[in-house]
């Protein structure tokens, strides 16, 4: 479980939103609740787990390894 704050300014003087984990399971999607500075609900988010690494051979070079991550945030 992980919670974090999104600040409205670089000096952390005013909070913009609080992101709170609702549920998370190893290997499964994680769901989050996003609350505004006054505690009002702004929405929910889902983080899908990363898929297996994919080997991408560039033209004329050695293959590189890239990890693909999908993030989907549903609208209210």
XYZ file of N, CA and C in Angstrom, residues 1-2 5-6 8 10 14 17-18 21-22 29 32-33 37-39 45-46 61 63 67 74:
69
model
N 0.842 -1.175 0.000
C 0.000 0.000 0.000
C 0.887 1.238 0.000
N 0.460 2.225 -0.785
C 1.261 3.431 -0.903
C 0.348 4.633 -1.053
N 1.398 12.534 -1.844
C 0.805 13.847 -2.007
C 1.310 14.481 -3.293
N 0.416 15.157 -4.006
C 0.783 15.959 -5.163
C 0.675 17.413 -4.709
N 0.918 21.618 -5.008
C 0.534 22.663 -5.954
C 1.711 23.568 -6.300
N 6.316 24.088 -5.933
C 7.568 23.354 -5.713
C 8.096 23.429 -4.286
N 1.407 24.276 -0.513
C -0.025 24.025 -0.690
C -0.225 22.676 -1.357
N -3.433 17.501 -4.223
C -4.233 16.276 -4.122
C -3.483 15.223 -3.311
N -4.225 14.271 -2.804
C -3.685 13.127 -2.076
C -4.099 11.869 -2.836
N -3.868 4.431 -1.928
C -4.077 3.087 -2.457
C -5.350 2.497 -1.857
N -6.239 2.016 -2.718
C -7.442 1.326 -2.260
C -7.185 -0.173 -2.170
N -3.640 -5.631 -10.788
C -3.777 -4.179 -10.874
C -3.880 -3.547 -9.487
N -6.437 3.179 -7.018
C -6.141 4.342 -6.204
C -7.346 5.262 -6.122
N -7.456 5.982 -5.008
C -8.465 7.017 -4.838
C -7.722 8.347 -4.789
N -7.445 18.787 -2.110
C -6.817 19.380 -0.933
C -7.758 19.443 0.264
N -9.051 19.601 0.016
C -10.030 19.668 1.096
C -10.608 18.297 1.441
N -10.081 17.240 0.829
C -10.566 15.893 1.101
C -11.701 15.448 0.201
N -8.120 5.759 -9.854
C -7.149 5.381 -10.865
C -6.827 3.906 -10.779
N -6.389 3.335 -11.881
C -5.987 1.927 -11.936
C -4.609 1.866 -12.582
N 21.989 -2.269 -35.249
C 22.597 -2.207 -33.925
C 22.267 -3.430 -33.102
N 20.372 -5.496 -30.067
C 19.027 -5.424 -29.481
C 19.046 -4.699 -28.144
N 10.871 -2.213 -21.226
C 9.758 -2.711 -20.425
C 8.535 -1.865 -20.743
N -9.487 5.823 -15.313
C -10.854 5.997 -15.810
C -11.413 7.367 -15.417
